[in-house]
Amino acid sequence: MQNSLKIAAIILLISIGFTRKGLAQAGAAAVPFLQIAPDARAGAMGEAGTAIADDINAIYWNPGGLAFLDYFEAPYGFENQEPNDYRQFALSFTPWLPQFNADLYYAYATYGQHIEELNGTVAANFILMNLGEFIRTASDGRELGRFISNEFSLGLSYGTIIAPDLGAGIQVRYIQSNLTPTGLQSSGDAGIGRSVSFDVGFLWKPIDLGPLEDRLALGLNLQNLGPRITYVSQADPLPTMLKFGVAYKLFEDEFNKITVTADAAKLMVNRDSLGSDPLPQSLITAWENRGAEFAFGMEYWYQDIIAFRGGYFTEPAALGDRNFFTLGAGIKYDIFKLDFGYILTVENNHPLGNTMRFSLLVDWE
């Protein structure tokens, strides 16, 4: 009984972080930490990153973008460029739901390297969602101990060029949710859930579209496709998402560059009071209800040294009614790039309000 209460409390707390209507939306999909934007750059652009996946964080936004990372001198048109051997490493840290003062945080790390023998880029990443410390109590109120809850995933990706202007990528991920430690499961409650998932993505940067050449990018990504994860006696679906993105280089000269981007995302989960549809059925039935998320962003670079970003994210009430603006900045020095992002919510006292993201990217040959 105690374990079940702890599990319910944690799931509710996570759900509140994604929606003001936490009780109404709780349980739509498990492990929602997989939907948190990992890097401060795309996070500051309204969380629109499917088509602007041009660094190692493409492992999250669109693994198809990994295919282009070895063509540094021509991020959009690259047909005459020679690939470069390179390595990239990224770190990110986000204090989550700061208004709750619950010591929740999200941490992310990824490393990628172009491997000529594989004709592509291989990357790995680790995501940790720390849920804080909890107290286990007996039925009479006595404290029986404390424990830390967390969720994490390990992912491995590969991206390669499949046409002169088209990249494709795939990611395989192991997911584990530790809501209560095994030592607290004497009553039979299962406080640990495990699953696996994969992503598949494509990024198109056309090279034969006249004035759109070197300016336009289109991305498609199917995320978190995998079997359900089980807690206690209930199996919850993974947050499978279908995302489409577009990015356009609006202006560029010797000193300035402005890029605009937008994403549309659909949660491919169909669930009601009786349960959820299994895969692959849910990929069809999910279109029968709910709506879609939309994200819009803009990025301005001056001399490829300092960047300013802004964006907006919105979704319908049926999905949680999240609506917020984002702001951010970045600075690049030698092989280092430091980014900062900030969420500015429309409503006062919203759980996501004042959320800050910090990320560091290092690239070298």
mmCIF file of C-alpha atoms in Angstrom:
data_model
loop_
_atom_site.group_PDB
_atom_site.id
_atom_site.type_symbol
_atom_site.label_atom_id
_atom_site.label_comp_id
_atom_site.label_asym_id
_atom_site.label_seq_id
_atom_site.Cartn_x
_atom_site.Cartn_y
_atom_site.Cartn_z
ATOM 1 C CA MET A 1 0.000 0.000 0.000
ATOM 2 C CA GLN A 2 2.742 2.437 0.909
ATOM 3 C CA ASN A 3 4.579 1.757 -2.356
ATOM 4 C CA SER A 4 1.436 2.328 -4.422
ATOM 5 C CA LEU A 5 0.847 5.678 -2.764
ATOM 6 C CA LYS A 6 4.410 6.743 -3.453
ATOM 7 C CA ILE A 7 4.121 5.734 -7.088
ATOM 8 C CA ALA A 8 0.851 7.620 -7.503
ATOM 9 C CA ALA A 9 2.323 10.741 -5.885
ATOM 10 C CA ILE A 10 5.356 10.749 -8.139
ATOM 11 C CA ILE A 11 3.364 10.182 -11.320
ATOM 12 C CA LEU A 12 1.016 13.002 -10.334
ATOM 13 C CA LEU A 13 3.932 15.339 -9.648
ATOM 14 C CA ILE A 14 5.463 14.641 -13.047
ATOM 15 C CA SER A 15 2.101 15.107 -14.750
ATOM 16 C CA ILE A 16 1.623 18.486 -13.094
ATOM 17 C CA GLY A 17 4.924 19.550 -14.580
ATOM 18 C CA PHE A 18 3.539 19.104 -18.066
ATOM 19 C CA THR A 19 0.035 20.441 -17.590
ATOM 20 C CA ARG A 20 -1.999 22.617 -15.307
ATOM 21 C CA LYS A 21 -4.765 20.040 -15.531
ATOM 22 C CA GLY A 22 -2.525 17.352 -14.028
ATOM 23 C CA LEU A 23 -5.299 15.077 -12.751
ATOM 24 C CA ALA A 24 -7.176 15.107 -16.031
ATOM 25 C CA GLN A 25 -4.124 14.261 -18.074
ATOM 26 C CA ALA A 26 -2.169 12.026 -15.682
ATOM 27 C CA GLY A 27 -1.359 8.663 -17.158
ATOM 28 C CA ALA A 28 -1.899 9.549 -20.817
ATOM 29 C CA ALA A 29 1.611 8.216 -21.344
ATOM 30 C CA ALA A 30 4.359 7.011 -19.061
ATOM 31 C CA VAL A 31 7.909 8.374 -18.590
ATOM 32 C CA PRO A 32 7.079 11.928 -19.764
ATOM 33 C CA PHE A 33 10.693 12.957 -19.097
ATOM 34 C CA LEU A 34 11.381 11.638 -22.613
ATOM 35 C CA GLN A 35 9.463 14.658 -23.935
ATOM 36 C CA ILE A 36 11.574 17.291 -22.184
ATOM 37 C CA ALA A 37 13.741 19.337 -24.534
ATOM 38 C CA PRO A 38 17.329 18.484 -23.539
ATOM 39 C CA ASP A 39 19.310 21.427 -24.900
ATOM 40 C CA ALA A 40 18.904 25.098 -24.140
ATOM 41 C CA ARG A 41 19.292 26.112 -27.785
ATOM 42 C CA ALA A 42 16.177 24.442 -29.232
ATOM 43 C CA GLY A 43 14.483 24.853 -25.860
ATOM 44 C CA ALA A 44 14.810 28.627 -26.265
ATOM 45 C CA MET A 45 13.223 28.422 -29.731
ATOM 46 C CA GLY A 46 9.861 27.218 -28.483
ATOM 47 C CA GLU A 47 11.164 23.643 -28.394
ATOM 48 C CA ALA A 48 11.181 23.486 -32.191
ATOM 49 C CA GLY A 49 14.173 21.412 -33.296
ATOM 50 C CA THR A 50 13.070 18.755 -35.796
ATOM 51 C CA ALA A 51 14.357 20.608 -38.870
ATOM 52 C CA ILE A 52 17.164 22.586 -37.250
ATOM 53 C CA ALA A 53 18.973 19.491 -35.963
ATOM 54 C CA ASP A 54 22.468 20.587 -36.986
ATOM 55 C CA ASP A 55 24.542 19.571 -33.951
ATOM 56 C CA ILE A 56 24.938 16.482 -31.778
ATOM 57 C CA ASN A 57 21.621 17.192 -30.041
ATOM 58 C CA ALA A 58 20.026 15.862 -33.217
ATOM 59 C CA ILE A 59 20.141 12.559 -31.340
ATOM 60 C CA TYR A 60 16.995 13.842 -29.570
ATOM 61 C CA TRP A 61 15.349 16.175 -32.087
ATOM 62 C CA ASN A 62 15.871 14.181 -35.264
ATOM 63 C CA PRO A 63 18.513 11.455 -35.683
ATOM 64 C CA GLY A 64 18.415 12.129 -39.419
ATOM 65 C CA GLY A 65 20.346 15.308 -38.651
ATOM 66 C CA LEU A 66 23.336 13.245 -37.520
ATOM 67 C CA ALA A 67 23.995 12.503 -41.191
ATOM 68 C CA PHE A 68 25.001 16.108 -41.891
ATOM 69 C CA LEU A 69 27.274 16.818 -38.951
ATOM 70 C CA ASP A 70 30.496 16.044 -40.798
ATOM 71 C CA TYR A 71 29.853 18.814 -43.355
ATOM 72 C CA PHE A 72 30.609 21.824 -41.188
ATOM 73 C CA GLU A 73 31.234 24.305 -43.973
ATOM 74 C CA ALA A 74 27.877 23.776 -45.693
ATOM 75 C CA PRO A 75 25.085 23.005 -43.210
ATOM 76 C CA TYR A 76 22.405 23.192 -45.909
ATOM 77 C CA GLY A 77 24.072 22.609 -49.277
ATOM 78 C CA PHE A 78 26.980 20.211 -49.123
ATOM 79 C CA GLU A 79 27.203 18.386 -52.430
ATOM 80 C CA ASN A 80 30.715 19.719 -53.163
ATOM 81 C CA GLN A 81 32.070 19.447 -49.638
ATOM 82 C CA GLU A 82 34.430 16.861 -48.230
ATOM 83 C CA PRO A 83 33.445 15.224 -44.939
ATOM 84 C CA ASN A 84 35.475 16.036 -41.840
ATOM 85 C CA ASP A 85 36.263 13.653 -39.027
ATOM 86 C CA TYR A 86 34.898 15.253 -35.891
ATOM 87 C CA ARG A 87 33.671 14.669 -32.374
ATOM 88 C CA GLN A 88 30.983 16.477 -30.432
ATOM 89 C CA PHE A 89 30.068 16.330 -26.766
ATOM 90 C CA ALA A 90 27.096 18.026 -25.108
ATOM 91 C CA LEU A 91 25.904 18.481 -21.531
ATOM 92 C CA SER A 92 22.669 19.961 -20.256
ATOM 93 C CA PHE A 93 21.158 20.643 -16.837
ATOM 94 C CA THR A 94 17.680 21.911 -15.943
ATOM 95 C CA PRO A 95 16.212 22.486 -12.451
ATOM 96 C CA TRP A 96 12.697 21.138 -13.035
ATOM 97 C CA LEU A 97 9.473 22.613 -11.612
ATOM 98 C CA PRO A 98 11.329 25.235 -9.555
ATOM 99 C CA GLN A 99 8.131 26.523 -7.947
ATOM 100 C CA PHE A 100 7.721 23.245 -6.046
ATOM 101 C CA ASN A 101 11.152 23.488 -4.368
ATOM 102 C CA ALA A 102 11.314 19.696 -4.603
ATOM 103 C CA ASP A 103 14.926 19.359 -5.790
ATOM 104 C CA LEU A 104 13.821 17.897 -9.122
ATOM 105 C CA TYR A 105 16.289 18.172 -11.958
ATOM 106 C CA TYR A 106 16.885 16.954 -15.488
ATOM 107 C CA ALA A 107 20.389 16.093 -16.721
ATOM 108 C CA TYR A 108 21.503 15.059 -20.182
ATOM 109 C CA ALA A 109 24.789 14.086 -21.819
ATOM 110 C CA THR A 110 25.595 12.948 -25.347
ATOM 111 C CA TYR A 111 28.694 12.141 -27.383
ATOM 112 C CA GLY A 112 28.971 11.582 -31.121
ATOM 113 C CA GLN A 113 31.658 10.859 -33.665
ATOM 114 C CA HIS A 114 31.780 10.552 -37.432
ATOM 115 C CA ILE A 115 33.155 7.160 -38.461
ATOM 116 C CA GLU A 116 34.286 7.057 -42.063
ATOM 117 C CA GLU A 117 34.229 3.251 -42.217
ATOM 118 C CA LEU A 118 30.513 3.324 -41.313
ATOM 119 C CA ASN A 119 29.816 6.207 -43.683
ATOM 120 C CA GLY A 120 27.983 8.056 -40.942
ATOM 121 C CA THR A 121 27.808 9.353 -37.386
ATOM 122 C CA VAL A 122 27.420 7.237 -34.264
ATOM 123 C CA ALA A 123 26.231 8.869 -31.039
ATOM 124 C CA ALA A 124 25.216 7.848 -27.529
ATOM 125 C CA ASN A 125 23.255 9.725 -24.891
ATOM 126 C CA PHE A 126 22.164 9.463 -21.273
ATOM 127 C CA ILE A 127 19.142 11.209 -19.719
ATOM 128 C CA LEU A 128 18.428 11.350 -15.991
ATOM 129 C CA MET A 129 15.291 12.717 -14.353
ATOM 130 C CA ASN A 130 15.822 13.016 -10.604
ATOM 131 C CA LEU A 131 12.475 12.964 -8.777
ATOM 132 C CA GLY A 132 13.805 13.847 -5.349
ATOM 133 C CA GLU A 133 13.776 12.189 -1.942
ATOM 134 C CA PHE A 134 10.735 10.450 -0.487
ATOM 135 C CA ILE A 135 9.883 9.175 2.994
ATOM 136 C CA ARG A 136 8.500 5.684 3.475
ATOM 137 C CA THR A 137 6.065 5.478 6.389
ATOM 138 C CA ALA A 138 4.173 2.689 8.160
ATOM 139 C CA SER A 139 0.400 2.666 8.611
ATOM 140 C CA ASP A 140 0.833 4.223 12.070
ATOM 141 C CA GLY A 141 2.902 7.091 10.685
ATOM 142 C CA ARG A 142 6.331 5.815 11.715
ATOM 143 C CA GLU A 143 9.144 6.686 9.328
ATOM 144 C CA LEU A 144 10.644 3.523 7.845
ATOM 145 C CA GLY A 145 13.335 5.112 5.733
ATOM 146 C CA ARG A 146 14.061 7.405 2.847
ATOM 147 C CA PHE A 147 14.716 6.729 -0.804
ATOM 148 C CA ILE A 148 15.531 8.594 -4.018
ATOM 149 C CA SER A 149 13.361 8.138 -7.093
ATOM 150 C CA ASN A 150 14.557 8.692 -10.629
ATOM 151 C CA GLU A 151 14.035 7.791 -14.270
ATOM 152 C CA PHE A 152 16.722 7.415 -16.905
ATOM 153 C CA SER A 153 17.375 6.313 -20.470
ATOM 154 C CA LEU A 154 20.389 5.184 -22.478
ATOM 155 C CA GLY A 155 20.355 5.700 -26.229
ATOM 156 C CA LEU A 156 22.519 4.762 -29.204
ATOM 157 C CA SER A 157 22.070 6.449 -32.590
ATOM 158 C CA TYR A 158 23.334 6.253 -36.133
ATOM 159 C CA GLY A 159 22.805 8.699 -39.001
ATOM 160 C CA THR A 160 23.933 8.559 -42.619
ATOM 161 C CA ILE A 161 23.369 10.178 -46.016
ATOM 162 C CA ILE A 162 20.933 8.183 -48.169
ATOM 163 C CA ALA A 163 20.636 10.724 -51.018
ATOM 164 C CA PRO A 164 22.638 13.837 -51.986
ATOM 165 C CA ASP A 165 20.312 16.030 -49.922
ATOM 166 C CA LEU A 166 18.622 13.557 -47.564
ATOM 167 C CA GLY A 167 19.829 12.172 -44.238
ATOM 168 C CA ALA A 168 18.301 9.328 -42.243
ATOM 169 C CA GLY A 169 18.922 8.205 -38.684
ATOM 170 C CA ILE A 170 17.747 5.783 -36.040
ATOM 171 C CA GLN A 171 18.040 5.615 -32.268
ATOM 172 C CA VAL A 172 17.575 2.636 -29.955
ATOM 173 C CA ARG A 173 16.910 3.449 -26.302
ATOM 174 C CA TYR A 174 16.712 1.574 -22.995
ATOM 175 C CA ILE A 175 14.326 3.149 -20.465
ATOM 176 C CA GLN A 176 14.084 2.528 -16.728
ATOM 177 C CA SER A 177 11.795 4.205 -14.216
ATOM 178 C CA ASN A 178 12.778 3.752 -10.549
ATOM 179 C CA LEU A 179 9.815 5.030 -8.596
ATOM 180 C CA THR A 180 10.561 2.900 -5.521
ATOM 181 C CA PRO A 181 13.672 0.794 -4.867
ATOM 182 C CA THR A 182 13.456 -2.991 -4.903
ATOM 183 C CA GLY A 183 13.933 -3.132 -1.148
ATOM 184 C CA LEU A 184 10.525 -1.527 -0.657
ATOM 185 C CA GLN A 185 8.628 -4.066 -2.721
ATOM 186 C CA SER A 186 7.940 -6.590 0.043
ATOM 187 C CA SER A 187 4.223 -6.132 -0.502
ATOM 188 C CA GLY A 188 4.579 -7.228 -4.116
ATOM 189 C CA ASP A 189 4.225 -3.783 -5.654
ATOM 190 C CA ALA A 190 6.534 -3.261 -8.606
ATOM 191 C CA GLY A 191 8.015 0.202 -8.309
ATOM 192 C CA ILE A 192 10.427 -0.225 -11.194
ATOM 193 C CA GLY A 193 9.405 -0.201 -14.846
ATOM 194 C CA ARG A 194 11.559 -1.013 -17.863
ATOM 195 C CA SER A 195 11.084 -0.752 -21.593
ATOM 196 C CA VAL A 196 12.905 -0.157 -24.871
ATOM 197 C CA SER A 197 12.073 2.193 -27.718
ATOM 198 C CA PHE A 198 13.421 3.474 -30.982
ATOM 199 C CA ASP A 199 13.274 6.673 -33.017
ATOM 200 C CA VAL A 200 13.556 7.049 -36.766
ATOM 201 C CA GLY A 201 14.122 10.409 -38.447
ATOM 202 C CA PHE A 202 14.725 12.031 -41.819
ATOM 203 C CA LEU A 203 16.166 15.453 -42.647
ATOM 204 C CA TRP A 204 15.938 16.923 -46.147
ATOM 205 C CA LYS A 205 18.103 19.903 -47.127
ATOM 206 C CA PRO A 206 17.277 20.437 -50.819
ATOM 207 C CA ILE A 207 20.071 21.414 -53.202
ATOM 208 C CA ASP A 208 18.105 21.885 -56.447
ATOM 209 C CA LEU A 209 15.312 24.278 -55.515
ATOM 210 C CA GLY A 210 16.674 27.537 -56.885
ATOM 211 C CA PRO A 211 16.375 30.351 -54.316
ATOM 212 C CA LEU A 212 15.539 27.837 -51.578
ATOM 213 C CA GLU A 213 18.871 26.056 -51.938
ATOM 214 C CA ASP A 214 21.029 26.353 -48.818
ATOM 215 C CA ARG A 215 18.082 27.918 -46.996
ATOM 216 C CA LEU A 216 15.335 25.333 -46.478
ATOM 217 C CA ALA A 217 15.298 22.210 -44.301
ATOM 218 C CA LEU A 218 12.439 19.781 -43.638
ATOM 219 C CA GLY A 219 12.468 17.147 -40.898
ATOM 220 C CA LEU A 220 10.341 14.168 -39.887
ATOM 221 C CA ASN A 221 10.818 12.185 -36.668
ATOM 222 C CA LEU A 222 8.904 9.314 -35.044
ATOM 223 C CA GLN A 223 9.973 9.185 -31.383
ATOM 224 C CA ASN A 224 9.615 6.725 -28.509
ATOM 225 C CA LEU A 225 8.100 3.846 -30.423
ATOM 226 C CA GLY A 226 8.118 0.767 -28.215
ATOM 227 C CA PRO A 227 6.249 -1.586 -25.851
ATOM 228 C CA ARG A 228 4.365 -0.380 -22.801
ATOM 229 C CA ILE A 229 6.035 0.116 -19.446
ATOM 230 C CA THR A 230 4.404 -1.535 -16.403
ATOM 231 C CA TYR A 231 3.978 -0.232 -12.833
ATOM 232 C CA VAL A 232 2.216 -2.387 -10.227
ATOM 233 C CA SER A 233 -0.514 -4.033 -12.357
ATOM 234 C CA GLN A 234 -0.983 -1.218 -14.889
ATOM 235 C CA ALA A 235 0.791 -0.979 -18.227
ATOM 236 C CA ASP A 236 1.179 2.535 -19.645
ATOM 237 C CA PRO A 237 2.187 3.412 -23.205
ATOM 238 C CA LEU A 238 5.369 5.276 -24.010
ATOM 239 C CA PRO A 239 4.966 8.897 -25.206
ATOM 240 C CA THR A 240 5.221 8.055 -28.901
ATOM 241 C CA MET A 241 5.409 11.287 -30.909
ATOM 242 C CA LEU A 242 5.259 12.034 -34.622
ATOM 243 C CA LYS A 243 6.978 15.331 -35.402
ATOM 244 C CA PHE A 244 7.287 17.389 -38.572
ATOM 245 C CA GLY A 245 9.529 20.439 -38.742
ATOM 246 C CA VAL A 246 10.573 23.161 -41.147
ATOM 247 C CA ALA A 247 13.495 25.589 -40.898
ATOM 248 C CA TYR A 248 14.332 28.479 -43.205
ATOM 249 C CA LYS A 249 17.393 30.704 -43.302
ATOM 250 C CA LEU A 250 15.656 34.050 -43.581
ATOM 251 C CA PHE A 251 18.750 36.249 -43.939
ATOM 252 C CA GLU A 252 22.511 35.846 -44.056
ATOM 253 C CA ASP A 253 25.414 38.139 -44.764
ATOM 254 C CA GLU A 254 29.017 38.422 -43.594
ATOM 255 C CA PHE A 255 28.057 39.250 -40.010
ATOM 256 C CA ASN A 256 24.423 38.269 -39.463
ATOM 257 C CA LYS A 257 22.255 35.180 -39.838
ATOM 258 C CA ILE A 258 18.568 34.773 -39.015
ATOM 259 C CA THR A 259 16.799 31.412 -39.071
ATOM 260 C CA VAL A 260 13.140 30.694 -38.370
ATOM 261 C CA THR A 261 11.748 27.272 -37.557
ATOM 262 C CA ALA A 262 8.466 25.552 -36.670
ATOM 263 C CA ASP A 263 7.381 22.097 -35.474
ATOM 264 C CA ALA A 264 4.055 20.277 -35.426
ATOM 265 C CA ALA A 265 3.845 17.208 -33.162
ATOM 266 C CA LYS A 266 1.188 14.566 -32.616
ATOM 267 C CA LEU A 267 1.019 12.251 -29.572
ATOM 268 C CA MET A 268 0.449 8.794 -31.077
ATOM 269 C CA VAL A 269 -1.343 7.417 -28.002
ATOM 270 C CA ASN A 270 -5.047 6.637 -27.868
ATOM 271 C CA ARG A 271 -6.198 6.090 -24.310
ATOM 272 C CA ASP A 272 -9.492 6.212 -22.406
ATOM 273 C CA SER A 273 -10.827 4.936 -19.080
ATOM 274 C CA LEU A 274 -10.666 1.351 -20.356
ATOM 275 C CA GLY A 275 -6.992 1.451 -21.313
ATOM 276 C CA SER A 276 -4.841 2.277 -24.322
ATOM 277 C CA ASP A 277 -4.618 0.834 -27.799
ATOM 278 C CA PRO A 278 -1.486 -1.257 -28.424
ATOM 279 C CA LEU A 279 1.057 -0.681 -31.154
ATOM 280 C CA PRO A 280 0.760 -0.540 -34.102
ATOM 281 C CA GLN A 281 -2.993 0.064 -33.749
ATOM 282 C CA SER A 282 -2.431 3.285 -31.803
ATOM 283 C CA LEU A 283 -0.568 4.796 -34.765
ATOM 284 C CA ILE A 284 -3.915 4.813 -36.553
ATOM 285 C CA THR A 285 -6.436 5.355 -33.760
ATOM 286 C CA ALA A 286 -4.497 8.272 -32.262
ATOM 287 C CA TRP A 287 -5.669 10.406 -35.186
ATOM 288 C CA GLU A 288 -9.290 10.005 -34.095
ATOM 289 C CA ASN A 289 -9.047 12.347 -31.117
ATOM 290 C CA ARG A 290 -6.972 14.966 -29.345
ATOM 291 C CA GLY A 291 -5.029 17.601 -31.227
ATOM 292 C CA ALA A 292 -1.457 18.550 -31.989
ATOM 293 C CA GLU A 293 1.348 20.579 -30.431
ATOM 294 C CA PHE A 294 2.901 23.498 -32.294
ATOM 295 C CA ALA A 295 6.216 25.205 -31.682
ATOM 296 C CA PHE A 296 7.719 28.283 -33.353
ATOM 297 C CA GLY A 297 11.187 29.724 -32.958
ATOM 298 C CA MET A 298 13.759 32.158 -34.292
ATOM 299 C CA GLU A 299 17.537 32.376 -33.933
ATOM 300 C CA TYR A 300 19.847 35.318 -34.678
ATOM 301 C CA TRP A 301 23.643 34.922 -34.874
ATOM 302 C CA TYR A 302 26.094 37.796 -34.957
ATOM 303 C CA GLN A 303 29.481 36.901 -36.478
ATOM 304 C CA ASP A 304 28.879 33.304 -35.434
ATOM 305 C CA ILE A 305 29.889 34.374 -31.908
ATOM 306 C CA ILE A 306 26.738 35.384 -30.049
ATOM 307 C CA ALA A 307 23.141 34.263 -30.571
ATOM 308 C CA PHE A 308 19.731 35.465 -29.399
ATOM 309 C CA ARG A 309 16.663 33.244 -29.545
ATOM 310 C CA GLY A 310 12.934 33.312 -28.910
ATOM 311 C CA GLY A 311 9.933 31.112 -29.452
ATOM 312 C CA TYR A 312 6.417 30.048 -28.553
ATOM 313 C CA PHE A 313 4.890 26.659 -27.717
ATOM 314 C CA THR A 314 1.170 25.863 -27.698
ATOM 315 C CA GLU A 315 -1.115 22.847 -27.385
ATOM 316 C CA PRO A 316 -4.898 22.314 -26.988
ATOM 317 C CA ALA A 317 -6.595 21.753 -23.640
ATOM 318 C CA ALA A 318 -7.090 18.052 -24.463
ATOM 319 C CA LEU A 319 -3.314 17.580 -24.381
ATOM 320 C CA GLY A 320 -2.636 19.658 -21.283
ATOM 321 C CA ASP A 321 -3.104 23.289 -22.340
ATOM 322 C CA ARG A 322 0.583 24.205 -22.140
ATOM 323 C CA ASN A 323 1.195 27.644 -23.643
ATOM 324 C CA PHE A 324 4.448 29.468 -23.039
ATOM 325 C CA PHE A 325 7.047 31.756 -24.541
ATOM 326 C CA THR A 326 10.749 30.975 -24.525
ATOM 327 C CA LEU A 327 13.830 33.183 -24.548
ATOM 328 C CA GLY A 328 17.502 32.413 -24.693
ATOM 329 C CA ALA A 329 21.010 33.271 -25.774
ATOM 330 C CA GLY A 330 24.204 31.530 -26.749
ATOM 331 C CA ILE A 331 27.886 32.317 -27.032
ATOM 332 C CA LYS A 332 30.537 30.487 -29.021
ATOM 333 C CA TYR A 333 34.272 30.592 -28.367
ATOM 334 C CA ASP A 334 36.723 28.354 -30.185
ATOM 335 C CA ILE A 335 35.374 24.791 -29.785
ATOM 336 C CA PHE A 336 32.948 25.684 -26.973
ATOM 337 C CA LYS A 337 29.342 26.821 -27.180
ATOM 338 C CA LEU A 338 27.318 27.737 -24.081
ATOM 339 C CA ASP A 339 23.537 28.157 -24.334
ATOM 340 C CA PHE A 340 20.868 29.402 -21.952
ATOM 341 C CA GLY A 341 17.072 29.096 -22.198
ATOM 342 C CA TYR A 342 14.165 30.383 -20.131
ATOM 343 C CA ILE A 343 10.437 29.531 -20.087
ATOM 344 C CA LEU A 344 8.035 32.441 -19.671
ATOM 345 C CA THR A 345 4.523 31.116 -19.016
ATOM 346 C CA VAL A 346 1.306 32.835 -20.001
ATOM 347 C CA GLU A 347 -0.381 32.073 -16.655
ATOM 348 C CA ASN A 348 0.866 33.213 -13.282
ATOM 349 C CA ASN A 349 2.177 30.529 -10.914
ATOM 350 C CA HIS A 350 2.315 27.924 -13.669
ATOM 351 C CA PRO A 351 4.556 24.970 -12.652
ATOM 352 C CA LEU A 352 6.784 25.464 -15.701
ATOM 353 C CA GLY A 353 7.243 29.177 -15.014
ATOM 354 C CA ASN A 354 10.818 30.397 -14.494
ATOM 355 C CA THR A 355 12.294 27.104 -15.718
ATOM 356 C CA MET A 356 15.885 27.664 -16.860
ATOM 357 C CA ARG A 357 17.986 25.452 -19.106
ATOM 358 C CA PHE A 358 21.774 25.430 -19.411
ATOM 359 C CA SER A 359 23.732 23.442 -21.980
ATOM 360 C CA LEU A 360 27.309 23.162 -23.186
ATOM 361 C CA LEU A 361 28.489 21.819 -26.523
ATOM 362 C CA VAL A 362 32.096 21.046 -27.471
ATOM 363 C CA ASP A 363 33.101 20.111 -31.005
ATOM 364 C CA TRP A 364 36.543 19.303 -32.313
ATOM 365 C CA GLU A 365 38.207 17.358 -35.128
#
